[in-house]
Amino acid sequence: MLNKVRVRFAPSPTGGLHLGGVRTVLYNYLFAKKHGGDFIVRIEDTDQSRFVPGAEQYIFDCLKWCNLEPDESPVHGGNYGPYRQSERKAIYLPYAEKLIEEGFAYYAFDTPEELEQMRIDEKTAENLSPQYDNSIRRKMKNSLTLSAEKTRQLLNAGTAHVIRIKMPEHETISFTDLVHGEVSFDSSLVDDKVLIKADGMPTYHMAVVVDDYLMQITHAFRGEEWLSSAPVHILLWKYLFGLNSMPQWAHLPLILGPNGKLSKRDGAKFGFPVYAMNWTDPRNNEFTEGFKEKGFLPEAFINLLAMLGWNSGSEQEIFSLEEMIDAFSIDRIHKSGARFDYEKATWFNQEWIRKIPVAQLTTTVKPLLEAAGCTITDDNRLTSIVQLVKDRCSLLPDFEKQAGYFYLSPVKWEREAVLPKWTSEKPEFFEQFCKNLATIGNWNFIEIETVFKNLSTEMNIKPGELQLPLRVMLVGGKYGPAVFDIAYWIGKEETIARIQKALPIFKA
RNA sequence: GCCGCGUUGGUCAAGGGGUUAAGACGCCUCCCUUUCACGGAGGAAUCACGGGUUCGAAUCCCGUACGUGGUACCA
């Protein structure tokens, strides 16, 4: 590659950041870093009616959480700004006017009502959604059908108008997509897309081309939903800047939900997140859950996303960001959409909980436990506890159950779990056990176990029949690591206290 | 409807003319553990369909079906 690699993620700040969006960011980022290039975030806020306050900040918060920081953006700065299209409004019109001069575009004065009427009038069984294309445009009110004088008149009078591209007739437009290979379209089947809207803002089509050129983008990754409008972009590049400077396109496969395209509805319906972080729409207070708050580690989140539509060709599935950068290549991106599997997603998280350094894990788990009511005064003790239980957790909130009882005495017990084996000599055992525990000088799990085993031998009760009741008394249920480890970390007094507190409830 | 893109177990996928068609998630059985996990050993389950081309097709070609995206002064 001759030029420095420059890629961009271009979201419109209209709501939460979707799984697919984050994956697009990730592939951009991986490719840029792999080739020593720049990753740019450009905000595509050309639709003022869809502007949502806070959405832009939210996007940057998500990128930060994922550790996918841009090199250039409205908040990170850069030499190709401004990075918000709304702030670039004045840039686009001259290019559109140039297209008109050269006969590649035209003014159109049709009102929204007239367009709607056209769609009704022209609709037939063979043409369910009529487009403003080469067959229709000669029936409409535009600078192609109006005299030059009339057009000038309308323009001077400030008549509302748009600028549309004039799609050529029967021309095959083809290009090589980095993911799909050769793709071609018949130009007469593509409509005359609006380039500049009546409010003077460019549409996406105009803005991507001009901005990608001005920002010297070399590779353009975007979702496959854009593939159908690629011919418009190709033509614009050809007319405006020449095909030689056009970025290489890579249309990424879609991420699908349990049935069809993945939507935030699916998340609500099936109980998994689809946004990177929690998002509340300020317009209607509609809340959508995020992976972060659901208890995913960012390392796991980007890892699982990377594997949805790409793989390294090896059997490796767990990748750190650095490993992904190293292994990434566009030619191993799949052509077909991938269905998102929440079970597998949680497996990735489980793997990452085990993989990241325990100190780092502890830092993220601590506030969770505190929020659940645990008072944590000794970080070293917490670290040991996290180490002890982390194999049992696949989502961060699992730590509340698996580590909470080290701080909070159980308030209810799974009596049913022990009742079947709860014979009359058991209470006797535990009362004596408490007395014996009290005599232990050096409180460690070997001592505790020894005392336990000795007494069970003495009373002729199988230790196995005693362990489960002990566990339930200490933690409240059938879970957690080895019982004697638990007793050790709870401490002598607390262990005895918990047994004595639970005993009457089991007797009843 | 029209146009584009796609189709390997339930899901993610390797493989791209000759393979017993990898591996992972999930599921099932067993071992370990008298908790739950982790770990270990097994198991069930796949090339959408129909035609070609070829000695030979999951792999190449053509149809069909299905899925998916687009068909806005939204991105």
Coordinates of C-alpha atoms (C1' of nucleotides) in Angstrom, one line a residue:
Chain A
M1 CA 0.0 0.0 0.0
L2 CA 1.4 3.3 -1.1
N3 CA -0.6 5.6 1.0
K4 CA -1.0 5.5 4.7
V5 CA -4.0 3.4 5.6
R6 CA -6.9 5.6 6.8
V7 CA -10.2 4.1 7.8
R8 CA -13.3 5.5 9.3
F9 CA -16.3 4.6 11.3
A10 CA -19.2 6.9 10.5
P11 CA -22.1 6.5 12.8
S12 CA -25.1 8.8 12.9
P13 CA -25.9 9.8 16.5
T14 CA -29.5 8.6 16.6
G15 CA -29.5 6.0 19.3
G16 CA -27.7 3.2 21.0
L17 CA -24.6 1.5 19.5
H18 CA -25.6 -1.8 18.1
L19 CA -23.5 -5.0 18.1
G20 CA -23.0 -4.7 14.4
G21 CA -21.8 -1.1 14.8
V22 CA -19.2 -2.1 17.3
R23 CA -18.0 -4.9 15.0
T24 CA -17.6 -2.5 12.2
V25 CA -15.6 -0.3 14.5
L26 CA -13.5 -3.3 15.5
Y27 CA -12.7 -4.4 11.9
N28 CA -11.8 -0.8 11.1
Y29 CA -9.6 -0.6 14.1
L30 CA -7.9 -4.0 13.6
F31 CA -7.2 -3.2 10.0
A32 CA -5.8 0.3 10.7
K33 CA -3.6 -0.9 13.5
K34 CA -2.4 -3.9 11.6
H35 CA -1.2 -1.6 8.8
G36 CA 0.1 1.2 11.0
G37 CA -2.8 3.4 9.8
D38 CA -5.3 5.8 11.3
F39 CA -8.7 5.1 12.7
I40 CA -11.1 8.0 12.3
V41 CA -14.6 8.5 13.7
R42 CA -16.8 10.9 11.7
I43 CA -20.2 11.8 13.0
E44 CA -22.8 11.6 10.2
D45 CA -25.4 14.0 11.7
T46 CA -26.9 15.3 8.5
D47 CA -30.5 14.4 9.4
Q48 CA -31.4 17.1 11.8
S49 CA -34.8 15.6 12.4
R50 CA -33.2 12.5 13.9
F51 CA -30.7 14.2 16.1
V52 CA -30.7 12.7 19.6
P53 CA -29.0 14.6 22.4
G54 CA -26.3 12.5 24.2
A55 CA -26.1 9.9 21.4
E56 CA -22.7 11.1 20.2
Q57 CA -21.2 11.2 23.7
Y58 CA -22.6 7.7 24.2
I59 CA -20.9 6.4 21.1
F60 CA -17.5 7.6 22.4
D61 CA -18.2 6.2 25.8
C62 CA -18.8 2.8 24.2
L63 CA -15.6 3.0 22.2
K64 CA -13.7 3.9 25.3
W65 CA -15.1 1.0 27.2
C66 CA -14.2 -1.4 24.3
N67 CA -10.7 0.1 24.2
L68 CA -11.1 1.1 20.6
E69 CA -10.0 4.7 20.8
P70 CA -10.0 6.7 17.5
D71 CA -6.9 8.5 16.3
E72 CA -9.1 11.3 14.9
S73 CA -12.7 12.4 15.8
P74 CA -14.6 15.4 16.9
V75 CA -13.4 14.8 20.5
H76 CA -9.9 13.4 19.7
G77 CA -9.1 16.1 17.1
G78 CA -7.1 15.7 14.0
N79 CA -6.0 17.5 10.8
Y80 CA -9.0 16.7 8.7
G81 CA -11.7 18.2 10.7
P82 CA -14.3 19.2 11.4
Y83 CA -15.4 15.6 12.0
R84 CA -19.1 16.3 12.3
Q85 CA -20.9 16.5 9.0
S86 CA -23.3 19.1 10.3
E87 CA -20.3 21.4 10.7
R88 CA -19.1 20.7 7.2
K89 CA -22.4 21.7 5.6
A90 CA -20.9 24.4 3.4
I91 CA -18.3 22.0 1.9
Y92 CA -20.7 19.9 -0.1
L93 CA -22.7 22.3 -2.2
P94 CA -19.9 23.3 -4.6
Y95 CA -19.3 19.7 -5.5
A96 CA -22.9 19.2 -6.2
E97 CA -23.0 22.3 -8.3
K98 CA -20.0 21.1 -10.2
L99 CA -21.9 17.9 -11.0
I100 CA -24.8 19.9 -12.3
E101 CA -22.5 22.0 -14.6
E102 CA -21.1 18.8 -16.0
G103 CA -24.5 17.3 -16.6
F104 CA -24.3 14.6 -13.9
A105 CA -26.9 16.0 -11.6
Y106 CA -29.9 18.4 -11.7
Y107 CA -32.2 20.5 -9.6
A108 CA -35.5 19.0 -8.6
F109 CA -38.4 21.0 -7.4
D110 CA -40.9 18.3 -6.6
T111 CA -42.6 18.7 -3.3
P112 CA -42.9 15.8 -0.9
E113 CA -46.6 15.6 -1.8
E114 CA -45.8 15.4 -5.5
L115 CA -43.3 12.6 -4.9
E116 CA -45.9 10.7 -2.9
Q117 CA -48.4 11.2 -5.6
M118 CA -45.9 9.9 -8.2
R119 CA -45.4 6.8 -6.1
I120 CA -49.1 6.1 -6.0
D121 CA -49.6 6.9 -9.7
E122 CA -46.8 4.9 -11.0
K123 CA -47.2 1.9 -8.8
T124 CA -48.1 -1.3 -10.7
A125 CA -48.0 -5.0 -10.0
E126 CA -44.6 -5.3 -11.6
N127 CA -43.3 -2.2 -10.0
L128 CA -44.3 -2.1 -6.3
S129 CA -42.1 0.8 -5.4
P130 CA -41.6 3.3 -8.2
Q131 CA -38.3 5.2 -8.1
Y132 CA -37.3 8.6 -9.2
D133 CA -35.3 7.2 -12.1
N134 CA -34.6 7.8 -15.7
S135 CA -38.1 6.8 -16.8
I136 CA -39.8 8.9 -14.2
R137 CA -37.7 12.0 -14.1
R138 CA -38.9 13.3 -17.4
K139 CA -42.4 13.5 -15.9
M140 CA -41.3 15.5 -12.9
K141 CA -40.5 19.1 -12.1
N142 CA -36.8 19.4 -12.4
S143 CA -34.1 21.3 -14.4
L144 CA -34.2 18.6 -17.0
T145 CA -37.8 19.1 -17.9
L146 CA -38.0 22.8 -17.2
S147 CA -36.4 25.4 -19.4
A148 CA -33.2 26.9 -18.2
E149 CA -35.0 30.2 -17.7
K150 CA -37.8 28.7 -15.7
T151 CA -35.2 26.9 -13.6
R152 CA -33.3 30.1 -12.9
Q153 CA -36.5 31.8 -12.0
L154 CA -37.5 29.1 -9.4
L155 CA -34.0 29.2 -8.0
N156 CA -34.0 32.9 -7.7
A157 CA -37.3 32.9 -6.0
G158 CA -35.9 30.6 -3.4
T159 CA -38.2 27.7 -4.3
A160 CA -37.5 24.7 -2.2
H161 CA -35.4 22.2 -4.2
V162 CA -33.0 19.3 -4.0
I163 CA -30.1 18.3 -6.2
R164 CA -30.3 14.7 -7.6
I165 CA -27.8 12.6 -9.3
K166 CA -28.6 11.8 -12.9
M167 CA -28.1 8.1 -13.2
P168 CA -27.0 7.0 -16.7
E169 CA -29.2 4.6 -18.6
H170 CA -28.1 1.0 -19.2
E171 CA -24.6 1.3 -17.9
T172 CA -23.1 -1.5 -16.0
I173 CA -21.5 -0.3 -12.8
S174 CA -19.1 -2.7 -11.2
F175 CA -16.4 -2.7 -8.6
T176 CA -14.4 -5.1 -6.6
D177 CA -15.5 -5.4 -3.0
L178 CA -12.8 -6.6 -0.6
V179 CA -15.3 -9.1 0.9
H180 CA -17.6 -10.0 -1.9
G181 CA -15.4 -9.7 -4.9
E182 CA -16.8 -8.5 -8.2
V183 CA -20.2 -6.9 -7.8
S184 CA -22.2 -5.2 -10.6
F185 CA -25.3 -3.3 -11.1
D186 CA -27.4 -2.0 -14.0
S187 CA -27.4 1.8 -13.6
S188 CA -30.9 2.2 -15.0
L189 CA -32.3 0.2 -12.0
V190 CA -30.9 2.7 -9.6
D191 CA -32.8 5.8 -8.8
D192 CA -31.7 9.4 -9.0
K193 CA -30.7 9.8 -5.4
V194 CA -31.0 13.1 -3.7
L195 CA -27.5 14.6 -3.1
I196 CA -28.4 17.9 -1.4
K197 CA -31.6 18.1 0.6
A198 CA -33.9 21.1 0.6
D199 CA -32.4 22.2 3.9
G200 CA -29.0 22.4 2.3
M201 CA -27.6 19.4 4.1
P202 CA -26.1 16.7 2.0
T203 CA -27.5 13.2 2.1
Y204 CA -25.4 10.3 3.2
H205 CA -24.5 9.6 -0.4
M206 CA -23.0 12.9 -1.1
A207 CA -21.4 13.3 2.3
V208 CA -19.6 9.9 2.4
V209 CA -18.0 10.4 -1.0
V210 CA -16.8 14.0 -0.4
D211 CA -15.7 13.3 3.1
D212 CA -13.9 10.1 2.3
Y213 CA -12.0 12.0 -0.3
L214 CA -11.2 15.0 1.8
M215 CA -10.2 12.8 4.8
Q216 CA -8.1 10.6 2.5
I217 CA -9.8 7.4 3.4
T218 CA -8.1 4.4 1.8
H219 CA -10.4 1.6 2.9
A220 CA -14.1 1.9 3.6
F221 CA -15.8 -0.7 5.8
R222 CA -19.5 -0.6 6.3
G223 CA -22.4 -2.9 6.7
E224 CA -23.8 -4.9 3.8
E225 CA -27.0 -2.9 3.9
W226 CA -25.0 -0.3 2.0
L227 CA -24.2 -2.6 -0.9
S228 CA -27.2 -1.6 -2.9
S229 CA -26.3 2.0 -2.9
A230 CA -22.7 1.5 -3.8
P231 CA -23.3 2.2 -7.5
V232 CA -24.3 5.8 -6.5
H233 CA -21.1 6.2 -4.6
I234 CA -19.0 4.7 -7.3
L235 CA -20.5 7.1 -9.9
L236 CA -19.9 10.1 -7.6
W237 CA -16.3 9.1 -7.2
K238 CA -15.9 8.7 -10.9
Y239 CA -17.5 12.1 -11.6
L240 CA -15.9 14.1 -8.8
F241 CA -12.5 12.7 -7.9
G242 CA -11.7 9.8 -10.3
L243 CA -11.9 6.1 -9.5
N244 CA -8.2 5.9 -8.8
S245 CA -8.5 7.7 -5.6
M246 CA -11.6 5.9 -4.4
P247 CA -11.2 3.9 -1.3
Q248 CA -11.5 0.1 -1.5
W249 CA -14.8 -1.0 -0.3
A250 CA -15.5 -3.8 2.2
H251 CA -19.2 -4.6 2.8
L252 CA -19.4 -6.5 6.1
P253 CA -21.9 -9.3 6.6
L254 CA -24.9 -8.6 8.8
I255 CA -25.3 -9.9 12.3
L256 CA -28.6 -11.7 12.6
G257 CA -30.8 -12.4 15.5
P258 CA -32.7 -15.6 16.4
N259 CA -35.1 -15.0 13.6
G260 CA -33.8 -12.6 11.0
K261 CA -32.0 -9.3 11.4
L262 CA -30.9 -8.6 14.9
S263 CA -32.9 -5.8 16.5
K264 CA -33.1 -4.3 19.9
R265 CA -36.5 -5.9 20.0
D266 CA -34.8 -9.3 19.9
G267 CA -32.8 -8.4 22.9
A268 CA -35.9 -7.5 24.9
K269 CA -37.7 -10.6 23.7
F270 CA -34.9 -13.1 24.3
G271 CA -33.2 -11.5 27.3
F272 CA -29.9 -10.6 25.9
P273 CA -28.3 -7.2 25.2
V274 CA -27.8 -5.8 21.7
Y275 CA -26.2 -2.5 22.6
A276 CA -22.7 -2.1 23.8
M277 CA -23.8 -0.1 26.9
N278 CA -27.1 0.8 28.5
W279 CA -29.0 3.3 26.5
T280 CA -32.0 5.3 27.4
D281 CA -33.7 7.2 24.6
P282 CA -34.1 10.7 25.9
R283 CA -37.2 11.2 23.7
N284 CA -39.3 8.5 25.2
N285 CA -37.3 7.1 28.1
E286 CA -37.1 3.8 26.3
F287 CA -34.4 1.7 27.9
T288 CA -32.2 -0.8 26.2
E289 CA -29.7 -3.0 28.0
G290 CA -26.0 -3.1 27.2
F291 CA -23.3 -5.7 27.3
K292 CA -21.3 -3.8 29.8
E293 CA -24.0 -3.6 32.4
K294 CA -25.1 -7.2 31.7
G295 CA -21.7 -8.2 33.0
F296 CA -19.5 -8.6 30.0
L297 CA -15.8 -7.8 30.0
P298 CA -14.8 -5.5 27.2
E299 CA -12.1 -8.0 26.2
A300 CA -14.7 -10.7 25.8
F301 CA -17.2 -8.4 24.0
I302 CA -14.8 -7.5 21.2
N303 CA -13.5 -11.0 21.1
L304 CA -16.9 -12.5 20.5
L305 CA -17.8 -9.8 18.0
A306 CA -14.6 -10.4 16.0
M307 CA -15.5 -14.1 15.6
L308 CA -18.9 -13.2 14.2
G309 CA -18.0 -12.9 10.6
W310 CA -14.3 -13.5 10.7
N311 CA -11.9 -16.1 11.9
S312 CA -8.1 -16.6 11.7
G313 CA -8.2 -20.0 10.0
S314 CA -6.7 -21.6 13.1
E315 CA -8.5 -23.2 15.9
Q316 CA -7.9 -20.3 18.2
E317 CA -11.0 -18.6 19.4
I318 CA -9.8 -16.6 22.4
F319 CA -8.0 -13.5 21.2
S320 CA -6.7 -10.5 22.9
L321 CA -6.9 -7.2 21.0
E322 CA -3.2 -7.4 20.2
E323 CA -3.6 -11.0 19.0
M324 CA -6.5 -9.9 16.8
I325 CA -4.6 -7.1 15.2
D326 CA -1.8 -9.6 14.4
A327 CA -4.1 -12.2 13.0
F328 CA -6.7 -10.0 11.2
S329 CA -7.0 -10.0 7.4
I330 CA -9.9 -8.9 5.2
D331 CA -9.8 -12.0 3.0
R332 CA -10.9 -14.1 6.0
I333 CA -14.1 -12.0 6.5
H334 CA -17.1 -14.1 5.6
K335 CA -19.6 -13.2 2.9
S336 CA -22.7 -14.5 4.7
G337 CA -24.5 -13.1 7.8
A338 CA -23.9 -14.7 11.2
R339 CA -26.5 -15.4 13.7
F340 CA -25.7 -14.1 17.2
D341 CA -25.7 -16.8 19.8
Y342 CA -26.0 -15.5 23.3
E343 CA -24.9 -18.8 24.9
K344 CA -21.7 -18.7 23.0
A345 CA -21.3 -15.0 23.9
T346 CA -21.4 -15.9 27.6
W347 CA -18.9 -18.7 27.1
F348 CA -16.5 -16.1 25.7
N349 CA -17.0 -14.0 28.8
Q350 CA -16.4 -17.0 31.1
E351 CA -13.2 -17.7 29.3
W352 CA -12.1 -14.1 29.7
I353 CA -13.0 -14.0 33.4
R354 CA -10.6 -16.8 33.8
K355 CA -8.0 -15.3 31.6
I356 CA -7.6 -11.7 32.8
P357 CA -5.3 -11.0 35.7
V358 CA -7.1 -11.6 39.0
A359 CA -6.2 -8.1 40.2
Q360 CA -7.9 -6.5 37.2
L361 CA -10.9 -8.8 37.7
T362 CA -11.1 -7.8 41.3
T363 CA -11.1 -4.1 40.5
T364 CA -14.2 -4.5 38.3
V365 CA -15.9 -6.9 40.6
K366 CA -15.5 -4.8 43.8
P367 CA -18.0 -2.1 43.0
L368 CA -20.5 -4.7 42.0
L369 CA -20.2 -6.4 45.4
E370 CA -20.4 -3.1 47.2
A371 CA -23.5 -2.3 45.4
A372 CA -24.9 -5.6 46.5
G373 CA -24.3 -4.6 50.1
C374 CA -20.9 -6.0 50.9
T375 CA -18.5 -4.0 53.0
I376 CA -15.0 -4.5 51.6
T377 CA -12.2 -3.4 53.8
D378 CA -9.4 -5.7 52.7
D379 CA -8.6 -5.8 49.0
N380 CA -6.2 -8.7 49.4
R381 CA -8.8 -10.8 50.9
L382 CA -11.2 -9.9 48.1
T383 CA -8.6 -10.8 45.5
S384 CA -8.2 -14.3 47.1
I385 CA -11.9 -14.7 47.1
V386 CA -12.3 -13.7 43.5
Q387 CA -9.5 -16.2 42.6
L388 CA -11.4 -18.8 44.5
V389 CA -14.7 -18.4 42.8
K390 CA -14.0 -17.0 39.4
D391 CA -14.2 -20.4 37.6
R392 CA -17.8 -20.5 38.6
C393 CA -18.8 -17.1 37.0
S394 CA -19.6 -16.5 33.4
L395 CA -21.2 -13.0 33.9
L396 CA -19.9 -10.4 36.3
P397 CA -23.1 -10.3 38.4
D398 CA -22.5 -14.0 39.1
F399 CA -19.9 -12.8 41.6
E400 CA -22.7 -11.4 43.8
K401 CA -23.9 -15.0 44.4
Q402 CA -20.5 -16.7 44.3
A403 CA -18.6 -14.2 46.5
G404 CA -21.4 -12.3 48.4
Y405 CA -21.6 -14.9 51.2
F406 CA -18.0 -14.2 52.2
Y407 CA -19.3 -10.8 53.3
L408 CA -23.0 -11.3 54.1
S409 CA -24.4 -14.0 56.3
P410 CA -27.2 -16.0 54.6
V411 CA -30.7 -15.0 55.6
K412 CA -32.4 -17.9 54.0
W413 CA -31.3 -21.5 53.5
E414 CA -32.1 -24.2 51.0
R415 CA -33.5 -26.5 53.7
E416 CA -35.0 -29.0 51.1
A417 CA -31.4 -29.8 50.0
V418 CA -30.4 -31.2 53.4
L419 CA -33.7 -32.3 54.9
P420 CA -33.6 -35.8 53.3
K421 CA -30.4 -36.6 55.2
W422 CA -31.2 -34.6 58.3
T423 CA -31.2 -37.4 60.9
S424 CA -31.4 -36.8 64.6
E425 CA -27.7 -37.2 65.3
K426 CA -26.8 -34.3 62.9
P427 CA -27.8 -31.4 65.2
E428 CA -25.7 -33.1 67.9
F429 CA -22.7 -33.3 65.5
F430 CA -22.9 -29.6 64.6
E431 CA -23.2 -28.4 68.2
Q432 CA -20.1 -30.4 69.1
F433 CA -18.4 -29.3 65.9
C434 CA -18.8 -25.7 66.9
K435 CA -17.2 -26.4 70.3
N436 CA -14.3 -28.1 68.6
L437 CA -13.9 -25.3 66.1
A438 CA -13.6 -22.9 68.9
T439 CA -10.5 -24.7 70.1
I440 CA -8.6 -24.3 66.9
G441 CA -5.6 -22.0 67.4
N442 CA -4.3 -21.8 63.9
W443 CA -7.3 -21.2 61.7
N444 CA -6.7 -22.8 58.3
F445 CA -8.6 -25.1 56.1
I446 CA -6.5 -28.2 56.9
E447 CA -7.2 -27.8 60.6
I448 CA -10.9 -27.2 60.0
E449 CA -11.1 -30.3 57.9
T450 CA -9.2 -32.3 60.4
V451 CA -11.5 -31.3 63.2
F452 CA -14.5 -32.1 61.0
K453 CA -13.3 -35.5 59.9
N454 CA -12.2 -36.5 63.4
L455 CA -15.6 -35.7 64.9
S456 CA -17.5 -37.5 62.1
T457 CA -15.3 -40.6 62.7
E458 CA -15.9 -40.3 66.4
M459 CA -19.7 -40.1 66.0
N460 CA -19.7 -42.6 63.2
I461 CA -21.3 -40.4 60.6
K462 CA -20.1 -40.3 57.0
P463 CA -18.4 -37.0 56.3
G464 CA -20.2 -36.7 53.0
E465 CA -23.5 -36.5 54.8
L466 CA -22.3 -33.7 56.8
Q467 CA -20.6 -31.6 54.2
L468 CA -23.7 -30.5 52.3
P469 CA -25.5 -29.4 55.5
L470 CA -22.4 -27.4 56.5
R471 CA -22.2 -25.8 53.1
V472 CA -25.9 -24.7 53.2
M473 CA -25.5 -23.3 56.7
L474 CA -22.5 -21.3 55.6
V475 CA -23.6 -20.0 52.2
G476 CA -27.3 -20.6 52.1
G477 CA -27.3 -23.0 49.2
K478 CA -25.6 -25.7 47.1
Y479 CA -22.9 -23.6 45.5
G480 CA -19.5 -22.2 46.1
P481 CA -16.0 -23.7 46.3
A482 CA -14.8 -26.3 48.8
V483 CA -16.6 -25.9 52.1
F484 CA -13.4 -25.7 54.2
D485 CA -12.1 -23.0 52.0
I486 CA -15.2 -21.1 52.6
A487 CA -15.0 -21.6 56.4
Y488 CA -11.4 -20.4 56.3
W489 CA -12.2 -17.2 54.5
I490 CA -15.3 -16.5 56.6
G491 CA -13.2 -16.8 59.8
K492 CA -13.7 -18.8 63.0
E493 CA -16.2 -16.6 64.8
E494 CA -18.4 -16.1 61.8
T495 CA -18.3 -19.8 60.9
I496 CA -19.5 -20.8 64.3
A497 CA -22.0 -18.0 64.3
R498 CA -23.5 -19.1 61.0
I499 CA -23.8 -22.7 62.1
Q500 CA -25.5 -21.7 65.3
K501 CA -27.8 -19.4 63.5
A502 CA -28.8 -22.0 60.9
L503 CA -29.1 -24.9 63.3
P504 CA -32.5 -24.1 64.8
I505 CA -34.0 -23.6 61.3
F506 CA -32.8 -27.0 60.2
K507 CA -34.1 -28.6 63.4
A508 CA -37.6 -27.2 62.9
Chain B
rG1 C1' -42.8 -7.1 -7.5
rC2 C1' -37.8 -5.5 -8.9
rC3 C1' -32.4 -5.3 -7.8
rG4 C1' -28.2 -6.8 -4.9
rC5 C1' -25.9 -10.3 -1.6
rG6 C1' -25.8 -15.0 0.6
rU7 C1' -26.7 -20.7 1.8
rU8 C1' -21.3 -26.7 5.5
rG9 C1' -24.7 -30.1 12.2
rG10 C1' -29.5 -26.2 16.4
rU11 C1' -25.5 -21.9 16.4
rC12 C1' -20.3 -20.0 15.1
rA13 C1' -17.3 -22.3 11.6
rA14 C1' -12.5 -25.1 8.9
rG15 C1' -12.2 -27.2 4.3
rG16 C1' -12.6 -24.5 -2.1
rG17 C1' -12.3 -31.2 -7.3
rG18 C1' -10.4 -37.4 -4.3
rU19 C1' -10.8 -35.9 3.7
rU20 C1' -13.4 -41.2 8.2
rA21 C1' -16.2 -33.4 6.3
rA22 C1' -11.7 -30.1 11.5
rG23 C1' -12.7 -27.4 15.9
rA24 C1' -15.9 -24.4 19.3
rC25 C1' -20.8 -23.3 21.8
rG26 C1' -25.1 -25.9 23.2
rC27 C1' -27.2 -30.9 24.1
rC28 C1' -26.5 -36.2 26.0
rU29 C1' -23.5 -40.2 28.7
rC30 C1' -19.6 -41.4 31.8
rC31 C1' -15.2 -40.1 35.1
rC32 C1' -13.5 -36.5 38.8
rU33 C1' -16.1 -34.0 42.9
rU34 C1' -21.0 -36.6 48.3
rU35 C1' -22.4 -28.6 46.3
rC36 C1' -21.9 -26.0 41.8
rA37 C1' -18.3 -25.2 38.4
rC38 C1' -13.5 -26.4 36.2
rG39 C1' -11.1 -30.6 34.1
rG40 C1' -11.0 -35.5 31.5
rA41 C1' -13.3 -39.5 28.2
rG42 C1' -17.1 -40.5 24.8
rG43 C1' -21.9 -39.6 21.9
rA44 C1' -25.9 -37.7 18.8
rA45 C1' -26.2 -34.1 14.9
rU46 C1' -24.2 -31.2 8.8
rC47 C1' -22.5 -30.0 2.9
rA48 C1' -30.7 -26.4 1.0
rC49 C1' -32.8 -28.9 -3.6
rG50 C1' -32.5 -30.2 -8.9
rG51 C1' -29.7 -30.4 -13.1
rG52 C1' -25.0 -30.3 -15.5
rU53 C1' -19.1 -30.5 -16.1
rU54 C1' -15.8 -34.5 -14.4
rC55 C1' -13.2 -41.0 -13.7
rG56 C1' -14.6 -38.3 -9.2
rA57 C1' -18.3 -32.5 -6.7
rA58 C1' -19.4 -29.8 -0.1
rU59 C1' -15.9 -27.7 -3.5
rC60 C1' -16.8 -25.5 -10.6
rC61 C1' -21.4 -24.0 -13.8
rC62 C1' -26.8 -23.2 -14.4
rG63 C1' -31.5 -23.2 -12.4
rU64 C1' -35.0 -23.5 -8.1
rA65 C1' -36.0 -22.8 -3.1
rC66 C1' -35.0 -20.3 1.2
rG67 C1' -32.8 -16.3 3.9
rU68 C1' -31.2 -11.4 4.0
rG69 C1' -30.5 -6.2 2.5
rG70 C1' -32.1 -2.2 -0.6
rU71 C1' -36.1 -0.1 -3.2
rA72 C1' -36.8 7.8 1.5
rC73 C1' -35.2 15.1 0.9
rC74 C1' -32.8 8.0 7.1
rA75 C1' -28.3 6.7 7.8

